[in-house]
Amino acid sequence: MPQPIRTAISGIAGYAGAELARILLAHPQAAPPLLLGRIADEQGPTPLEHLHPNLARKQPLPLIEPFSWQLLAERKIEVVFLALPHEQSHQQAPEYLAHNIKVIDLSGAWRLQNPTNAAVYNLPPNPLQTEAIYGSPELHREKIRTAKLIANPGCYSTSIILALAPLLRAGLVDLAPGIICDSKSGISGAGKTPSPKTHFMYAADNLSAYSVFGHRHTGELLEQLNLLDSQIQFTPHLLPIPRGILSTIYVKLLDPTTPAAVEKHIMDFYASSPLVRVRPAGTLPDIHATVHTSFCDIGFQLAPDGKRLVLVSTLDNLLKGAASQAVQNMNLMYGFKEEEGLA
């Protein structure tokens, strides 16, 4: 029997870190992960269930432990998941790679190749950027298999890119009128640190748009879909729910077509992608269908004129939009089935 993969999670305190721990603790091909967090650096080894009571089990769980390179060497860590702010991930990823530890980074630090797009993160240039692979398994499966540094995609980006990629790559979309992406996310998409916008008194029973013409995920859409800024408009909204994303995407097609033809394009594109579920023509997904799962669901409705198309994409922002997509990338890197430990 092959030895289980030895993983570490840096940044266990956040929502994505907790989901990573939950998945990896049950992953059939992985040993229990080494958990690293600031709380342990400050207070010493800390029970995981003290930070995330929902993960408590009758059997003992791994402790959150203070960071040290000696500890990583003793545990023979092969790959680390960075669930950290982008500044910290940008600093730490090269150090892990120098110690021959592969990196799957859940921040935006390594996602963008174009300096103009990357400027939104205000990070110093690093030649390692050109080696980072954008971790969308459905688009970059073969590159991910041999990668050492994976830039896990953003949650909004995943929902939009997966919906649009089949039609754009087939050359079916009329880009002249532009693409409109109207996306809505649950509160957890803003992270664990509270703010006035995520405070219950503001977010409850409310719906608000934010970061219009300036959201950090826009650069991912441009680079991964090969679009100009003038060809796509992305507006995110905050939903008063804990988790989940729904993106409604409006496009015009170059030539009239049929629902059956659109369905075939999308179905064929994702025929070998186990974590994308394509709905039959005219059937639209909702957040309930994908929340707490590792799937992205895609549906569409075609207008009677055969040219106006509405795509709807849903996923769980903490799973397919973060933790489970990161583990899906690990599965590819080590030759496992993409859905191993996820579906």
PDB file of C-alpha atoms in Angstrom, residues 92-219:
ATOM      1  CA  GLN A  92       5.861  32.070   2.946  1.00  0.00           C
ATOM      2  CA  ALA A  93       5.355  30.137  -0.298  1.00  0.00           C
ATOM      3  CA  PRO A  94       8.971  30.574  -1.530  1.00  0.00           C
ATOM      4  CA  GLU A  95      10.253  29.424   1.877  1.00  0.00           C
ATOM      5  CA  TYR A  96       8.232  26.202   1.737  1.00  0.00           C
ATOM      6  CA  LEU A  97       9.347  25.536  -1.827  1.00  0.00           C
ATOM      7  CA  ALA A  98      12.972  26.051  -0.778  1.00  0.00           C
ATOM      8  CA  HIS A  99      12.420  23.249   1.758  1.00  0.00           C
ATOM      9  CA  ASN A 100      11.081  20.991  -1.031  1.00  0.00           C
ATOM     10  CA  ILE A 101       7.473  21.259   0.184  1.00  0.00           C
ATOM     11  CA  LYS A 102       4.787  21.770  -2.460  1.00  0.00           C
ATOM     12  CA  VAL A 103       2.398  24.669  -1.932  1.00  0.00           C
ATOM     13  CA  ILE A 104      -1.329  25.012  -2.573  1.00  0.00           C
ATOM     14  CA  ASP A 105      -2.172  28.628  -1.816  1.00  0.00           C
ATOM     15  CA  LEU A 106      -5.784  29.641  -1.213  1.00  0.00           C
ATOM     16  CA  SER A 107      -5.067  33.389  -1.274  1.00  0.00           C
ATOM     17  CA  GLY A 108      -4.803  35.610  -4.314  1.00  0.00           C
ATOM     18  CA  ALA A 109      -1.053  36.059  -3.976  1.00  0.00           C
ATOM     19  CA  TRP A 110      -0.021  33.902  -6.963  1.00  0.00           C
ATOM     20  CA  ARG A 111      -3.118  33.837  -9.195  1.00  0.00           C
ATOM     21  CA  LEU A 112      -2.352  36.664 -11.605  1.00  0.00           C
ATOM     22  CA  GLN A 113       0.377  36.756 -14.234  1.00  0.00           C
ATOM     23  CA  ASN A 114      -0.367  40.166 -15.725  1.00  0.00           C
ATOM     24  CA  PRO A 115       1.308  42.868 -13.564  1.00  0.00           C
ATOM     25  CA  THR A 116      -1.560  45.278 -14.207  1.00  0.00           C
ATOM     26  CA  ASN A 117      -4.070  42.773 -12.847  1.00  0.00           C
ATOM     27  CA  ALA A 118      -1.799  41.703  -9.993  1.00  0.00           C
ATOM     28  CA  ALA A 119      -1.362  45.296  -8.804  1.00  0.00           C
ATOM     29  CA  VAL A 120      -4.666  44.973  -6.941  1.00  0.00           C
ATOM     30  CA  TYR A 121      -2.832  42.911  -4.283  1.00  0.00           C
ATOM     31  CA  ASN A 122      -0.008  45.475  -3.909  1.00  0.00           C
ATOM     32  CA  LEU A 123       2.698  42.820  -3.635  1.00  0.00           C
ATOM     33  CA  PRO A 124       6.343  43.112  -4.723  1.00  0.00           C
ATOM     34  CA  PRO A 125       7.280  41.275  -7.938  1.00  0.00           C
ATOM     35  CA  ASN A 126       8.624  37.747  -7.538  1.00  0.00           C
ATOM     36  CA  PRO A 127      10.071  35.640 -10.382  1.00  0.00           C
ATOM     37  CA  LEU A 128       8.346  32.623  -8.832  1.00  0.00           C
ATOM     38  CA  GLN A 129       5.070  34.044 -10.159  1.00  0.00           C
ATOM     39  CA  THR A 130       5.723  32.601 -13.608  1.00  0.00           C
ATOM     40  CA  GLU A 131       5.944  29.098 -12.104  1.00  0.00           C
ATOM     41  CA  ALA A 132       2.594  29.300 -10.317  1.00  0.00           C
ATOM     42  CA  ILE A 133      -0.195  27.259 -11.913  1.00  0.00           C
ATOM     43  CA  TYR A 134      -3.742  28.531 -11.713  1.00  0.00           C
ATOM     44  CA  GLY A 135      -5.492  25.730  -9.866  1.00  0.00           C
ATOM     45  CA  SER A 136      -8.650  25.255 -11.873  1.00  0.00           C
ATOM     46  CA  PRO A 137      -8.614  21.475 -12.479  1.00  0.00           C
ATOM     47  CA  GLU A 138     -11.209  21.688 -15.233  1.00  0.00           C
ATOM     48  CA  LEU A 139      -9.004  24.083 -17.243  1.00  0.00           C
ATOM     49  CA  HIS A 140      -5.423  23.161 -16.281  1.00  0.00           C
ATOM     50  CA  ARG A 141      -5.568  19.523 -15.295  1.00  0.00           C
ATOM     51  CA  GLU A 142      -2.281  18.438 -16.928  1.00  0.00           C
ATOM     52  CA  LYS A 143      -0.226  21.393 -15.650  1.00  0.00           C
ATOM     53  CA  ILE A 144      -1.502  20.839 -12.119  1.00  0.00           C
ATOM     54  CA  ARG A 145      -0.270  17.233 -12.112  1.00  0.00           C
ATOM     55  CA  THR A 146       3.376  18.359 -12.208  1.00  0.00           C
ATOM     56  CA  ALA A 147       3.092  21.695 -10.376  1.00  0.00           C
ATOM     57  CA  LYS A 148       4.919  22.674  -7.207  1.00  0.00           C
ATOM     58  CA  LEU A 149       3.034  25.932  -6.592  1.00  0.00           C
ATOM     59  CA  ILE A 150      -0.728  26.013  -7.094  1.00  0.00           C
ATOM     60  CA  ALA A 151      -2.685  29.266  -6.970  1.00  0.00           C
ATOM     61  CA  ASN A 152      -6.145  28.166  -5.918  1.00  0.00           C
ATOM     62  CA  PRO A 153      -8.802  30.200  -7.782  1.00  0.00           C
ATOM     63  CA  GLY A 154     -11.103  32.714  -6.169  1.00  0.00           C
ATOM     64  CA  CYS A 155     -14.649  31.646  -5.309  1.00  0.00           C
ATOM     65  CA  TYR A 156     -16.455  34.140  -7.543  1.00  0.00           C
ATOM     66  CA  SER A 157     -13.926  33.468 -10.295  1.00  0.00           C
ATOM     67  CA  THR A 158     -14.578  29.734 -10.194  1.00  0.00           C
ATOM     68  CA  SER A 159     -18.334  30.168 -10.570  1.00  0.00           C
ATOM     69  CA  ILE A 160     -17.997  32.522 -13.543  1.00  0.00           C
ATOM     70  CA  ILE A 161     -15.054  30.921 -15.340  1.00  0.00           C
ATOM     71  CA  LEU A 162     -16.548  27.435 -15.279  1.00  0.00           C
ATOM     72  CA  ALA A 163     -19.834  28.711 -16.694  1.00  0.00           C
ATOM     73  CA  LEU A 164     -18.272  30.726 -19.522  1.00  0.00           C
ATOM     74  CA  ALA A 165     -15.239  28.663 -20.547  1.00  0.00           C
ATOM     75  CA  PRO A 166     -17.043  26.093 -22.746  1.00  0.00           C
ATOM     76  CA  LEU A 167     -18.780  28.732 -24.873  1.00  0.00           C
ATOM     77  CA  LEU A 168     -15.852  31.142 -25.096  1.00  0.00           C
ATOM     78  CA  ARG A 169     -13.395  28.428 -26.082  1.00  0.00           C
ATOM     79  CA  ALA A 170     -15.800  27.273 -28.778  1.00  0.00           C
ATOM     80  CA  GLY A 171     -15.958  30.822 -30.157  1.00  0.00           C
ATOM     81  CA  LEU A 172     -19.731  31.075 -29.762  1.00  0.00           C
ATOM     82  CA  VAL A 173     -19.981  34.312 -27.771  1.00  0.00           C
ATOM     83  CA  ASP A 174     -20.465  37.751 -29.306  1.00  0.00           C
ATOM     84  CA  LEU A 175     -18.058  39.888 -27.274  1.00  0.00           C
ATOM     85  CA  ALA A 176     -19.060  43.219 -28.828  1.00  0.00           C
ATOM     86  CA  PRO A 177     -22.012  43.887 -26.481  1.00  0.00           C
ATOM     87  CA  GLY A 178     -20.026  42.568 -23.499  1.00  0.00           C
ATOM     88  CA  ILE A 179     -20.695  39.888 -20.889  1.00  0.00           C
ATOM     89  CA  ILE A 180     -22.491  40.752 -17.658  1.00  0.00           C
ATOM     90  CA  CYS A 181     -21.795  38.701 -14.530  1.00  0.00           C
ATOM     91  CA  ASP A 182     -24.137  39.324 -11.608  1.00  0.00           C
ATOM     92  CA  SER A 183     -22.817  37.296  -8.665  1.00  0.00           C
ATOM     93  CA  LYS A 184     -24.080  36.895  -5.112  1.00  0.00           C
ATOM     94  CA  SER A 185     -22.232  35.339  -2.183  1.00  0.00           C
ATOM     95  CA  GLY A 186     -22.937  34.399   1.407  1.00  0.00           C
ATOM     96  CA  ILE A 187     -21.280  36.294   4.271  1.00  0.00           C
ATOM     97  CA  SER A 188     -18.470  33.748   4.753  1.00  0.00           C
ATOM     98  CA  GLY A 189     -16.985  34.868   1.436  1.00  0.00           C
ATOM     99  CA  ALA A 190     -15.755  38.002   3.221  1.00  0.00           C
ATOM    100  CA  GLY A 191     -13.665  35.934   5.637  1.00  0.00           C
ATOM    101  CA  LYS A 192     -13.808  35.490   9.395  1.00  0.00           C
ATOM    102  CA  THR A 193     -12.651  38.942  10.453  1.00  0.00           C
ATOM    103  CA  PRO A 194     -15.789  41.027  11.102  1.00  0.00           C
ATOM    104  CA  SER A 195     -16.428  44.367   9.424  1.00  0.00           C
ATOM    105  CA  PRO A 196     -19.293  46.890   9.351  1.00  0.00           C
ATOM    106  CA  LYS A 197     -20.519  45.356   6.090  1.00  0.00           C
ATOM    107  CA  THR A 198     -20.595  41.806   7.492  1.00  0.00           C
ATOM    108  CA  HIS A 199     -22.049  42.787  10.861  1.00  0.00           C
ATOM    109  CA  PHE A 200     -25.399  41.069  11.473  1.00  0.00           C
ATOM    110  CA  MET A 201     -27.221  44.385  11.826  1.00  0.00           C
ATOM    111  CA  TYR A 202     -26.095  45.424   8.327  1.00  0.00           C
ATOM    112  CA  ALA A 203     -26.161  42.126   6.447  1.00  0.00           C
ATOM    113  CA  ALA A 204     -29.326  40.505   7.814  1.00  0.00           C
ATOM    114  CA  ASP A 205     -32.420  41.034   5.655  1.00  0.00           C
ATOM    115  CA  ASN A 206     -30.278  43.015   3.222  1.00  0.00           C
ATOM    116  CA  LEU A 207     -28.735  42.682  -0.234  1.00  0.00           C
ATOM    117  CA  SER A 208     -25.891  44.953  -1.277  1.00  0.00           C
ATOM    118  CA  ALA A 209     -23.508  45.376  -4.197  1.00  0.00           C
ATOM    119  CA  TYR A 210     -19.837  46.124  -3.537  1.00  0.00           C
ATOM    120  CA  SER A 211     -16.445  46.551  -5.244  1.00  0.00           C
ATOM    121  CA  VAL A 212     -18.088  47.614  -8.512  1.00  0.00           C
ATOM    122  CA  PHE A 213     -15.400  47.982 -11.230  1.00  0.00           C
ATOM    123  CA  GLY A 214     -12.767  46.967  -8.695  1.00  0.00           C
ATOM    124  CA  HIS A 215     -13.156  43.466  -7.298  1.00  0.00           C
ATOM    125  CA  ARG A 216      -9.927  41.498  -6.979  1.00  0.00           C
ATOM    126  CA  HIS A 217     -11.311  38.497  -8.844  1.00  0.00           C
ATOM    127  CA  THR A 218     -11.813  40.485 -12.059  1.00  0.00           C
ATOM    128  CA  GLY A 219      -8.210  39.896 -13.154  1.00  0.00           C
TER     129      GLY A 219
END
